[in-house]
Every structure is written in C-alpha cells, then in structure tokens.
Amino acid sequence: TRSDGSGMRIVYFGTPADAVPPLRALVAAGHDVALVVTQPNRRRSRGAGADPSPVKAAATELGLEVRTPEKAREVVDAVSAAAADVGVVVAFGQLLPVSLLFEHAGHAARGTYISIDGMVNERLEVAGRKFLRDFGSTQPGAHVDIAAVYAAQAAELLLDAIGRSNGTRASVNAQ
C-alpha cells in the first residue's frame, strides 16, 4: 500500500495453481494489477487441446490484462509500459530478464541476489535434504514449506554478510 493509502500498481508473474491465491489476494486488497504474465497455453491434461495456466484462468476471470510469452524477454516493453510500482513473481516458470530488475530498481539493484523459486523439497540434493531435516525439526509439526527454506537461506546469507561487515549498512551491502 502506498503512503497515501491507495493500492500499489503491480505486474504479476505466475503460472501454477499455487500462484492463484496470492493474485486473488492482491486484487481483493485493492491493488491495481496492471498486467499478469503467465506461461502460454499448454497441454496440461489428457485432453486434445491446450489449456490456459491456472493463473491465466484466474486473471481472465478477474478481468485483468494477460500476456503469455514463450520467453519472458518478449514482454519487457509491456511490463515497462504498465508503469508498475512493483513486480510480484510467484512460481512463474521462466527466468526474468535482469534488465527488468535494473530498469525498475536502478542503482539500488546493483549487487542484488536473485532467488529462483521452483525447487520442490523432494528433489533437493543430499545437503539440501539435511538442511531441510534440521530446519524442519525447529518447526511446528516438522512441516517446512519451500518458501520457508528460501527465507531461512536468505537469513543465513544476510547474517553471514553482517558477520563479515564492520557493522555499517554500506559494509553489509558490500559483502
């Protein structure tokens, strides 16, 4: 929400069913979802035809503008033209051009780490499964959502950068 209380203008990137509830929540919260970018129609079931992604179906139902590029770089101009305050990415399924980050965040984006979501817990390597098991033992019910794994890893990176810094924000950013 903006400082004046109005909703933010958003470009939303997402594809699977798990990305539908956040999209609906943003719209319900009064944000202006100016553009939705999702995977092209694909054969998702045994039927003969191609089906829209769950996000495309929801966005169409909500009356939102939808783009379905084969490659994300194909919509860079449309994303720029949307003049969004922020982009939200929820399991989009394609790599976004880094130029989008730099165009919208400018100099503040230099040195930024980009997390690419999509790895399911069951497909983690041995070290990842050990981390998941250890982290899970600290969580109620020992269930760990993949987003929590990413958050824990991001926290570890940040704490490591703070530990190597001289304590100033500039020094942490330099790490």
Short mmCIF file of N, CA and C in Angstrom, two decimals:
data_model
loop_
_atom_site.label_atom_id
_atom_site.label_comp_id
_atom_site.label_asym_id
_atom_site.label_seq_id
_atom_site.Cartn_x
_atom_site.Cartn_y
_atom_site.Cartn_z
N THR A 1 0.84 -1.18 0.00
CA THR A 1 0.00 0.00 0.00
C THR A 1 0.88 1.24 0.00
N ARG A 2 0.50 2.20 -0.78
CA ARG A 2 1.25 3.46 -0.85
C ARG A 2 1.04 4.27 0.42
N SER A 3 1.90 5.26 0.62
CA SER A 3 1.81 6.08 1.83
C SER A 3 0.48 6.83 1.91
N ASP A 4 -0.16 7.08 0.75
CA ASP A 4 -1.45 7.76 0.77
C ASP A 4 -2.62 6.80 1.00
N GLY A 5 -2.31 5.50 1.20
CA GLY A 5 -3.35 4.52 1.50
C GLY A 5 -3.91 3.81 0.28
N SER A 6 -3.54 4.28 -0.92
CA SER A 6 -4.07 3.63 -2.12
C SER A 6 -3.27 2.36 -2.42
N GLY A 7 -3.88 1.48 -3.19
CA GLY A 7 -3.20 0.25 -3.57
C GLY A 7 -2.06 0.50 -4.52
N MET A 8 -1.14 -0.42 -4.57
CA MET A 8 0.00 -0.31 -5.47
C MET A 8 -0.36 -0.82 -6.86
N ARG A 9 0.33 -0.31 -7.85
CA ARG A 9 0.19 -0.79 -9.22
C ARG A 9 1.19 -1.92 -9.40
N ILE A 10 0.71 -3.08 -9.82
CA ILE A 10 1.51 -4.30 -9.80
C ILE A 10 1.52 -4.99 -11.16
N VAL A 11 2.68 -5.55 -11.51
CA VAL A 11 2.78 -6.52 -12.59
C VAL A 11 2.99 -7.85 -11.89
N TYR A 12 2.17 -8.83 -12.22
CA TYR A 12 2.17 -10.13 -11.55
C TYR A 12 2.66 -11.21 -12.51
N PHE A 13 3.66 -11.96 -12.08
CA PHE A 13 4.18 -13.08 -12.86
C PHE A 13 3.86 -14.36 -12.09
N GLY A 14 3.16 -15.30 -12.72
CA GLY A 14 2.86 -16.56 -12.07
C GLY A 14 2.20 -17.52 -13.04
N THR A 15 2.23 -18.80 -12.71
CA THR A 15 1.67 -19.80 -13.62
C THR A 15 0.82 -20.86 -12.94
N PRO A 16 1.32 -21.61 -11.94
CA PRO A 16 0.56 -22.76 -11.43
C PRO A 16 -0.55 -22.36 -10.46
N ALA A 17 -1.31 -23.35 -10.05
CA ALA A 17 -2.43 -23.14 -9.13
C ALA A 17 -1.97 -22.48 -7.83
N ASP A 18 -0.76 -22.79 -7.36
CA ASP A 18 -0.24 -22.18 -6.13
C ASP A 18 -0.08 -20.68 -6.25
N ALA A 19 0.01 -20.16 -7.46
CA ALA A 19 0.18 -18.72 -7.68
C ALA A 19 -1.15 -17.98 -7.78
N VAL A 20 -2.27 -18.70 -7.78
CA VAL A 20 -3.58 -18.06 -7.90
C VAL A 20 -4.01 -17.36 -6.60
N PRO A 21 -3.91 -17.99 -5.42
CA PRO A 21 -4.35 -17.29 -4.20
C PRO A 21 -3.64 -15.95 -3.95
N PRO A 22 -2.31 -15.85 -4.16
CA PRO A 22 -1.69 -14.52 -3.99
C PRO A 22 -2.24 -13.48 -4.97
N LEU A 23 -2.51 -13.91 -6.21
CA LEU A 23 -3.08 -12.98 -7.20
C LEU A 23 -4.45 -12.49 -6.73
N ARG A 24 -5.28 -13.41 -6.33
CA ARG A 24 -6.62 -13.04 -5.85
C ARG A 24 -6.53 -12.13 -4.61
N ALA A 25 -5.59 -12.42 -3.73
CA ALA A 25 -5.43 -11.62 -2.51
C ALA A 25 -5.01 -10.19 -2.84
N LEU A 26 -4.12 -10.03 -3.82
CA LEU A 26 -3.69 -8.68 -4.21
C LEU A 26 -4.86 -7.88 -4.77
N VAL A 27 -5.66 -8.52 -5.61
CA VAL A 27 -6.83 -7.83 -6.18
C VAL A 27 -7.83 -7.51 -5.07
N ALA A 28 -8.09 -8.47 -4.18
CA ALA A 28 -9.05 -8.26 -3.09
C ALA A 28 -8.60 -7.15 -2.14
N ALA A 29 -7.28 -6.99 -2.01
CA ALA A 29 -6.74 -5.95 -1.11
C ALA A 29 -6.79 -4.57 -1.74
N GLY A 30 -7.26 -4.48 -2.99
CA GLY A 30 -7.42 -3.17 -3.62
C GLY A 30 -6.23 -2.72 -4.44
N HIS A 31 -5.28 -3.62 -4.68
CA HIS A 31 -4.14 -3.24 -5.52
C HIS A 31 -4.55 -3.27 -6.99
N ASP A 32 -3.89 -2.46 -7.79
CA ASP A 32 -4.15 -2.37 -9.22
C ASP A 32 -3.19 -3.31 -9.94
N VAL A 33 -3.67 -4.50 -10.27
CA VAL A 33 -2.84 -5.45 -11.01
C VAL A 33 -2.97 -5.06 -12.49
N ALA A 34 -1.96 -4.32 -12.95
CA ALA A 34 -2.00 -3.74 -14.29
C ALA A 34 -1.74 -4.76 -15.39
N LEU A 35 -0.99 -5.81 -15.07
CA LEU A 35 -0.62 -6.80 -16.07
C LEU A 35 -0.29 -8.10 -15.37
N VAL A 36 -0.76 -9.21 -15.96
CA VAL A 36 -0.42 -10.55 -15.48
C VAL A 36 0.35 -11.24 -16.59
N VAL A 37 1.50 -11.78 -16.25
CA VAL A 37 2.33 -12.50 -17.21
C VAL A 37 2.40 -13.95 -16.73
N THR A 38 2.04 -14.87 -17.63
CA THR A 38 1.99 -16.28 -17.28
C THR A 38 2.46 -17.12 -18.46
N GLN A 39 2.66 -18.40 -18.22
CA GLN A 39 3.09 -19.30 -19.29
C GLN A 39 2.01 -19.41 -20.36
N PRO A 40 2.41 -19.69 -21.59
CA PRO A 40 1.44 -19.88 -22.66
C PRO A 40 0.55 -21.10 -22.40
N ASN A 41 -0.58 -21.15 -23.11
CA ASN A 41 -1.45 -22.31 -23.02
C ASN A 41 -0.64 -23.56 -23.35
N ARG A 42 -0.85 -24.59 -22.57
CA ARG A 42 -0.13 -25.85 -22.77
C ARG A 42 -1.10 -27.00 -22.59
N ARG A 43 -0.70 -28.13 -23.06
CA ARG A 43 -1.47 -29.35 -22.82
C ARG A 43 -1.18 -29.75 -21.38
N ARG A 44 -2.12 -29.52 -20.48
CA ARG A 44 -1.93 -29.77 -19.06
C ARG A 44 -2.70 -31.01 -18.59
N SER A 45 -3.53 -31.52 -19.47
CA SER A 45 -4.32 -32.70 -19.14
C SER A 45 -4.34 -33.63 -20.35
N ARG A 46 -5.05 -34.72 -20.24
CA ARG A 46 -5.09 -35.69 -21.33
C ARG A 46 -5.96 -35.25 -22.50
N GLY A 47 -6.66 -34.16 -22.36
CA GLY A 47 -7.50 -33.67 -23.45
C GLY A 47 -6.66 -33.30 -24.66
N ALA A 48 -7.31 -33.15 -25.77
CA ALA A 48 -6.59 -32.89 -27.03
C ALA A 48 -6.08 -31.46 -27.12
N GLY A 49 -6.77 -30.52 -26.51
CA GLY A 49 -6.41 -29.11 -26.67
C GLY A 49 -5.46 -28.60 -25.61
N ALA A 50 -5.00 -27.39 -25.83
CA ALA A 50 -4.13 -26.71 -24.86
C ALA A 50 -5.00 -25.98 -23.85
N ASP A 51 -4.60 -26.05 -22.60
CA ASP A 51 -5.34 -25.40 -21.52
C ASP A 51 -4.58 -24.17 -21.05
N PRO A 52 -5.29 -23.14 -20.60
CA PRO A 52 -4.60 -21.98 -20.02
C PRO A 52 -4.02 -22.37 -18.66
N SER A 53 -3.00 -21.64 -18.25
CA SER A 53 -2.45 -21.87 -16.92
C SER A 53 -3.51 -21.49 -15.88
N PRO A 54 -3.42 -22.03 -14.68
CA PRO A 54 -4.36 -21.62 -13.63
C PRO A 54 -4.36 -20.10 -13.39
N VAL A 55 -3.19 -19.47 -13.49
CA VAL A 55 -3.11 -18.02 -13.29
C VAL A 55 -3.82 -17.29 -14.42
N LYS A 56 -3.66 -17.76 -15.66
CA LYS A 56 -4.35 -17.11 -16.78
C LYS A 56 -5.85 -17.23 -16.60
N ALA A 57 -6.32 -18.40 -16.20
CA ALA A 57 -7.76 -18.59 -16.00
C ALA A 57 -8.29 -17.65 -14.93
N ALA A 58 -7.56 -17.53 -13.81
CA ALA A 58 -8.00 -16.65 -12.73
C ALA A 58 -7.94 -15.18 -13.16
N ALA A 59 -6.86 -14.79 -13.83
CA ALA A 59 -6.71 -13.40 -14.26
C ALA A 59 -7.80 -13.01 -15.25
N THR A 60 -8.13 -13.92 -16.15
CA THR A 60 -9.20 -13.66 -17.12
C THR A 60 -10.53 -13.49 -16.39
N GLU A 61 -10.77 -14.36 -15.42
CA GLU A 61 -12.00 -14.27 -14.61
C GLU A 61 -12.07 -12.93 -13.87
N LEU A 62 -10.91 -12.44 -13.43
CA LEU A 62 -10.85 -11.17 -12.69
C LEU A 62 -10.84 -9.95 -13.62
N GLY A 63 -10.81 -10.20 -14.92
CA GLY A 63 -10.82 -9.09 -15.89
C GLY A 63 -9.49 -8.39 -16.02
N LEU A 64 -8.40 -9.08 -15.76
CA LEU A 64 -7.07 -8.48 -15.82
C LEU A 64 -6.43 -8.72 -17.19
N GLU A 65 -5.57 -7.79 -17.60
CA GLU A 65 -4.83 -7.97 -18.84
C GLU A 65 -3.80 -9.07 -18.65
N VAL A 66 -3.71 -9.99 -19.61
CA VAL A 66 -2.82 -11.15 -19.50
C VAL A 66 -1.92 -11.24 -20.73
N ARG A 67 -0.66 -11.54 -20.49
CA ARG A 67 0.29 -11.82 -21.56
C ARG A 67 0.85 -13.22 -21.31
N THR A 68 1.07 -13.97 -22.41
CA THR A 68 1.56 -15.35 -22.30
C THR A 68 2.75 -15.55 -23.23
N PRO A 69 3.89 -15.00 -22.89
CA PRO A 69 5.05 -15.10 -23.78
C PRO A 69 5.71 -16.48 -23.73
N GLU A 70 6.31 -16.86 -24.83
CA GLU A 70 7.14 -18.07 -24.83
C GLU A 70 8.41 -17.80 -24.04
N LYS A 71 8.92 -16.59 -24.15
CA LYS A 71 10.11 -16.15 -23.41
C LYS A 71 9.77 -14.84 -22.72
N ALA A 72 10.17 -14.70 -21.46
CA ALA A 72 9.83 -13.50 -20.69
C ALA A 72 10.34 -12.23 -21.34
N ARG A 73 11.46 -12.31 -22.03
CA ARG A 73 12.01 -11.09 -22.65
C ARG A 73 11.06 -10.49 -23.68
N GLU A 74 10.09 -11.29 -24.15
CA GLU A 74 9.13 -10.80 -25.14
C GLU A 74 8.17 -9.76 -24.56
N VAL A 75 8.06 -9.68 -23.25
CA VAL A 75 7.11 -8.74 -22.64
C VAL A 75 7.78 -7.59 -21.89
N VAL A 76 9.07 -7.42 -22.09
CA VAL A 76 9.78 -6.35 -21.38
C VAL A 76 9.13 -5.00 -21.64
N ASP A 77 8.78 -4.71 -22.91
CA ASP A 77 8.16 -3.42 -23.24
C ASP A 77 6.79 -3.28 -22.57
N ALA A 78 6.00 -4.35 -22.57
CA ALA A 78 4.67 -4.30 -21.95
C ALA A 78 4.79 -4.10 -20.44
N VAL A 79 5.78 -4.74 -19.83
CA VAL A 79 5.99 -4.58 -18.38
C VAL A 79 6.39 -3.13 -18.10
N SER A 80 7.27 -2.58 -18.89
CA SER A 80 7.69 -1.19 -18.70
C SER A 80 6.51 -0.25 -18.89
N ALA A 81 5.70 -0.50 -19.92
CA ALA A 81 4.55 0.36 -20.21
C ALA A 81 3.50 0.31 -19.10
N ALA A 82 3.47 -0.77 -18.34
CA ALA A 82 2.49 -0.88 -17.25
C ALA A 82 2.80 0.09 -16.12
N ALA A 83 4.01 0.62 -16.08
CA ALA A 83 4.41 1.60 -15.07
C ALA A 83 4.04 1.16 -13.66
N ALA A 84 4.38 -0.08 -13.35
CA ALA A 84 4.04 -0.64 -12.04
C ALA A 84 4.96 -0.11 -10.95
N ASP A 85 4.41 -0.07 -9.74
CA ASP A 85 5.22 0.27 -8.56
C ASP A 85 6.11 -0.90 -8.19
N VAL A 86 5.59 -2.12 -8.45
CA VAL A 86 6.30 -3.31 -8.02
C VAL A 86 5.91 -4.49 -8.90
N GLY A 87 6.82 -5.43 -9.03
CA GLY A 87 6.53 -6.69 -9.71
C GLY A 87 6.46 -7.79 -8.67
N VAL A 88 5.51 -8.67 -8.79
CA VAL A 88 5.37 -9.81 -7.89
C VAL A 88 5.55 -11.07 -8.71
N VAL A 89 6.47 -11.94 -8.27
CA VAL A 89 6.76 -13.18 -9.00
C VAL A 89 6.45 -14.36 -8.09
N VAL A 90 5.52 -15.21 -8.53
CA VAL A 90 5.14 -16.39 -7.76
C VAL A 90 5.16 -17.59 -8.71
N ALA A 91 6.26 -18.35 -8.66
CA ALA A 91 6.38 -19.58 -9.46
C ALA A 91 6.00 -19.35 -10.92
N PHE A 92 6.63 -18.36 -11.53
CA PHE A 92 6.33 -18.02 -12.92
C PHE A 92 6.75 -19.12 -13.88
N GLY A 93 7.93 -19.69 -13.69
CA GLY A 93 8.35 -20.79 -14.54
C GLY A 93 9.30 -20.39 -15.65
N GLN A 94 9.70 -19.13 -15.69
CA GLN A 94 10.71 -18.68 -16.65
C GLN A 94 11.66 -17.74 -15.92
N LEU A 95 12.87 -17.64 -16.45
CA LEU A 95 13.80 -16.66 -15.90
C LEU A 95 13.40 -15.29 -16.41
N LEU A 96 13.35 -14.34 -15.51
CA LEU A 96 13.03 -12.96 -15.90
C LEU A 96 14.31 -12.26 -16.33
N PRO A 97 14.24 -11.44 -17.35
CA PRO A 97 15.43 -10.70 -17.75
C PRO A 97 15.90 -9.78 -16.62
N VAL A 98 17.18 -9.84 -16.33
CA VAL A 98 17.73 -8.99 -15.27
C VAL A 98 17.53 -7.53 -15.61
N SER A 99 17.42 -7.21 -16.89
CA SER A 99 17.19 -5.82 -17.29
C SER A 99 15.93 -5.25 -16.65
N LEU A 100 14.92 -6.11 -16.40
CA LEU A 100 13.70 -5.63 -15.73
C LEU A 100 14.02 -5.14 -14.32
N LEU A 101 14.85 -5.89 -13.62
CA LEU A 101 15.23 -5.50 -12.26
C LEU A 101 15.97 -4.17 -12.28
N PHE A 102 16.96 -4.05 -13.14
CA PHE A 102 17.75 -2.82 -13.16
C PHE A 102 16.95 -1.63 -13.66
N GLU A 103 16.06 -1.86 -14.61
CA GLU A 103 15.24 -0.76 -15.13
C GLU A 103 14.35 -0.18 -14.05
N HIS A 104 13.80 -1.04 -13.22
CA HIS A 104 12.84 -0.56 -12.22
C HIS A 104 13.48 -0.21 -10.88
N ALA A 105 14.58 -0.87 -10.52
CA ALA A 105 15.20 -0.59 -9.23
C ALA A 105 16.41 0.32 -9.36
N GLY A 106 16.91 0.46 -10.57
CA GLY A 106 18.04 1.35 -10.80
C GLY A 106 19.28 0.91 -10.06
N HIS A 107 20.04 1.88 -9.59
CA HIS A 107 21.31 1.62 -8.93
C HIS A 107 21.14 0.75 -7.69
N ALA A 108 19.99 0.84 -7.04
CA ALA A 108 19.76 0.05 -5.82
C ALA A 108 19.80 -1.45 -6.10
N ALA A 109 19.61 -1.85 -7.35
CA ALA A 109 19.61 -3.27 -7.70
C ALA A 109 21.01 -3.84 -7.88
N ARG A 110 22.00 -3.00 -8.03
CA ARG A 110 23.36 -3.49 -8.23
C ARG A 110 23.77 -4.35 -7.04
N GLY A 111 24.30 -5.51 -7.31
CA GLY A 111 24.76 -6.41 -6.26
C GLY A 111 23.66 -7.21 -5.59
N THR A 112 22.45 -7.09 -6.09
CA THR A 112 21.31 -7.81 -5.51
C THR A 112 21.36 -9.27 -5.91
N TYR A 113 21.03 -10.14 -4.97
CA TYR A 113 20.90 -11.56 -5.28
C TYR A 113 19.49 -11.84 -5.75
N ILE A 114 19.35 -12.71 -6.72
CA ILE A 114 18.04 -13.05 -7.24
C ILE A 114 17.76 -14.51 -6.92
N SER A 115 16.66 -14.78 -6.24
CA SER A 115 16.27 -16.14 -5.90
C SER A 115 15.33 -16.67 -6.97
N ILE A 116 15.61 -17.88 -7.44
CA ILE A 116 14.75 -18.50 -8.43
C ILE A 116 14.02 -19.64 -7.74
N ASP A 117 12.73 -19.46 -7.54
CA ASP A 117 11.89 -20.44 -6.87
C ASP A 117 11.57 -21.58 -7.83
N GLY A 118 11.14 -22.68 -7.29
CA GLY A 118 10.69 -23.76 -8.14
C GLY A 118 11.19 -25.12 -7.73
N MET A 119 12.19 -25.20 -6.88
CA MET A 119 12.70 -26.49 -6.45
C MET A 119 11.77 -27.05 -5.38
N VAL A 120 11.31 -28.25 -5.58
CA VAL A 120 10.46 -28.89 -4.59
C VAL A 120 11.34 -29.63 -3.59
N ASN A 121 10.89 -29.70 -2.35
CA ASN A 121 11.68 -30.31 -1.29
C ASN A 121 12.17 -31.70 -1.64
N GLU A 122 11.34 -32.48 -2.29
CA GLU A 122 11.67 -33.87 -2.59
C GLU A 122 12.82 -34.00 -3.58
N ARG A 123 13.13 -32.94 -4.30
CA ARG A 123 14.18 -33.01 -5.32
C ARG A 123 15.48 -32.36 -4.88
N LEU A 124 15.59 -32.01 -3.60
CA LEU A 124 16.80 -31.40 -3.10
C LEU A 124 17.95 -32.41 -3.08
N GLU A 125 19.16 -31.93 -3.23
CA GLU A 125 20.35 -32.78 -3.11
C GLU A 125 20.53 -33.16 -1.64
N VAL A 126 21.52 -34.00 -1.35
CA VAL A 126 21.73 -34.53 0.00
C VAL A 126 21.89 -33.40 1.01
N ALA A 127 22.73 -32.40 0.71
CA ALA A 127 22.94 -31.29 1.65
C ALA A 127 21.65 -30.51 1.87
N GLY A 128 20.87 -30.34 0.82
CA GLY A 128 19.60 -29.63 0.94
C GLY A 128 18.61 -30.40 1.80
N ARG A 129 18.56 -31.73 1.62
CA ARG A 129 17.66 -32.55 2.46
C ARG A 129 18.08 -32.50 3.92
N LYS A 130 19.41 -32.49 4.18
CA LYS A 130 19.89 -32.39 5.57
C LYS A 130 19.47 -31.05 6.17
N PHE A 131 19.68 -29.97 5.40
CA PHE A 131 19.26 -28.65 5.88
C PHE A 131 17.76 -28.64 6.17
N LEU A 132 16.98 -29.21 5.26
CA LEU A 132 15.53 -29.26 5.42
C LEU A 132 15.15 -30.04 6.68
N ARG A 133 15.79 -31.18 6.89
CA ARG A 133 15.51 -32.00 8.07
C ARG A 133 15.86 -31.24 9.35
N ASP A 134 17.06 -30.62 9.37
CA ASP A 134 17.48 -29.86 10.55
C ASP A 134 16.57 -28.67 10.80
N PHE A 135 16.25 -27.94 9.74
CA PHE A 135 15.37 -26.78 9.87
C PHE A 135 13.97 -27.22 10.28
N GLY A 136 13.49 -28.30 9.67
CA GLY A 136 12.16 -28.83 9.98
C GLY A 136 11.99 -29.21 11.44
N SER A 137 13.09 -29.66 12.06
CA SER A 137 13.00 -30.06 13.48
C SER A 137 12.71 -28.87 14.38
N THR A 138 12.90 -27.65 13.86
CA THR A 138 12.62 -26.45 14.65
C THR A 138 11.22 -25.90 14.40
N GLN A 139 10.48 -26.52 13.47
CA GLN A 139 9.17 -26.02 13.07
C GLN A 139 8.04 -26.86 13.64
N PRO A 140 6.90 -26.23 13.98
CA PRO A 140 5.75 -26.98 14.48
C PRO A 140 5.32 -28.04 13.47
N GLY A 141 5.17 -29.25 13.92
CA GLY A 141 4.74 -30.34 13.04
C GLY A 141 5.80 -30.80 12.07
N ALA A 142 6.98 -30.22 12.13
CA ALA A 142 8.13 -30.57 11.29
C ALA A 142 7.84 -30.40 9.79
N HIS A 143 6.72 -29.75 9.43
CA HIS A 143 6.44 -29.49 8.01
C HIS A 143 7.11 -28.17 7.62
N VAL A 144 7.83 -28.19 6.52
CA VAL A 144 8.52 -27.00 6.06
C VAL A 144 8.11 -26.71 4.62
N ASP A 145 7.49 -25.57 4.43
CA ASP A 145 7.14 -25.11 3.10
C ASP A 145 8.42 -24.65 2.41
N ILE A 146 8.50 -24.84 1.09
CA ILE A 146 9.70 -24.46 0.35
C ILE A 146 10.02 -22.97 0.50
N ALA A 147 9.00 -22.14 0.65
CA ALA A 147 9.24 -20.70 0.84
C ALA A 147 9.99 -20.44 2.14
N ALA A 148 9.71 -21.25 3.16
CA ALA A 148 10.42 -21.10 4.44
C ALA A 148 11.89 -21.48 4.27
N VAL A 149 12.17 -22.44 3.41
CA VAL A 149 13.56 -22.83 3.15
C VAL A 149 14.29 -21.66 2.51
N TYR A 150 13.68 -21.04 1.52
CA TYR A 150 14.30 -19.88 0.87
C TYR A 150 14.50 -18.75 1.87
N ALA A 151 13.51 -18.51 2.72
CA ALA A 151 13.62 -17.45 3.72
C ALA A 151 14.76 -17.74 4.69
N ALA A 152 14.87 -18.99 5.13
CA ALA A 152 15.94 -19.37 6.06
C ALA A 152 17.30 -19.20 5.39
N GLN A 153 17.40 -19.60 4.13
CA GLN A 153 18.67 -19.44 3.42
C GLN A 153 19.01 -17.97 3.24
N ALA A 154 18.01 -17.15 2.93
CA ALA A 154 18.25 -15.70 2.79
C ALA A 154 18.71 -15.11 4.11
N ALA A 155 18.11 -15.54 5.21
CA ALA A 155 18.51 -15.05 6.53
C ALA A 155 19.96 -15.45 6.83
N GLU A 156 20.33 -16.68 6.46
CA GLU A 156 21.72 -17.11 6.67
C GLU A 156 22.69 -16.26 5.87
N LEU A 157 22.34 -15.95 4.60
CA LEU A 157 23.19 -15.10 3.78
C LEU A 157 23.35 -13.71 4.41
N LEU A 158 22.23 -13.16 4.86
CA LEU A 158 22.27 -11.83 5.47
C LEU A 158 23.10 -11.84 6.75
N LEU A 159 22.89 -12.83 7.61
CA LEU A 159 23.66 -12.91 8.86
C LEU A 159 25.14 -13.09 8.59
N ASP A 160 25.48 -13.87 7.57
CA ASP A 160 26.87 -14.05 7.19
C ASP A 160 27.47 -12.72 6.71
N ALA A 161 26.73 -11.98 5.90
CA ALA A 161 27.21 -10.68 5.42
C ALA A 161 27.39 -9.70 6.58
N ILE A 162 26.46 -9.72 7.53
CA ILE A 162 26.59 -8.85 8.71
C ILE A 162 27.82 -9.23 9.51
N GLY A 163 28.05 -10.55 9.66
CA GLY A 163 29.21 -11.01 10.43
C GLY A 163 30.53 -10.62 9.80
N ARG A 164 30.59 -10.53 8.48
CA ARG A 164 31.83 -10.15 7.78
C ARG A 164 31.97 -8.64 7.66
N SER A 165 30.93 -7.88 8.00
CA SER A 165 30.95 -6.43 7.81
C SER A 165 31.54 -5.73 9.02
N ASN A 166 31.67 -4.40 8.90
CA ASN A 166 32.11 -3.60 10.05
C ASN A 166 30.91 -3.04 10.82
N GLY A 167 29.72 -3.50 10.45
CA GLY A 167 28.51 -3.10 11.16
C GLY A 167 27.71 -1.99 10.50
N THR A 168 28.27 -1.37 9.46
CA THR A 168 27.53 -0.31 8.78
C THR A 168 26.72 -0.92 7.64
N ARG A 169 25.67 -0.23 7.24
CA ARG A 169 24.83 -0.71 6.14
C ARG A 169 25.66 -0.82 4.86
N ALA A 170 26.51 0.17 4.59
CA ALA A 170 27.33 0.14 3.39
C ALA A 170 28.25 -1.08 3.39
N SER A 171 28.80 -1.42 4.54
CA SER A 171 29.68 -2.58 4.63
C SER A 171 28.91 -3.88 4.43
N VAL A 172 27.70 -3.97 4.98
CA VAL A 172 26.87 -5.16 4.76
C VAL A 172 26.53 -5.30 3.29
N ASN A 173 26.16 -4.18 2.64
CA ASN A 173 25.84 -4.21 1.20
C ASN A 173 27.06 -4.62 0.38
N ALA A 174 28.25 -4.22 0.81
CA ALA A 174 29.47 -4.57 0.08
C ALA A 174 29.77 -6.06 0.16
N GLN A 175 29.27 -6.69 1.20
CA GLN A 175 29.53 -8.13 1.36
C GLN A 175 28.73 -8.91 0.37
#
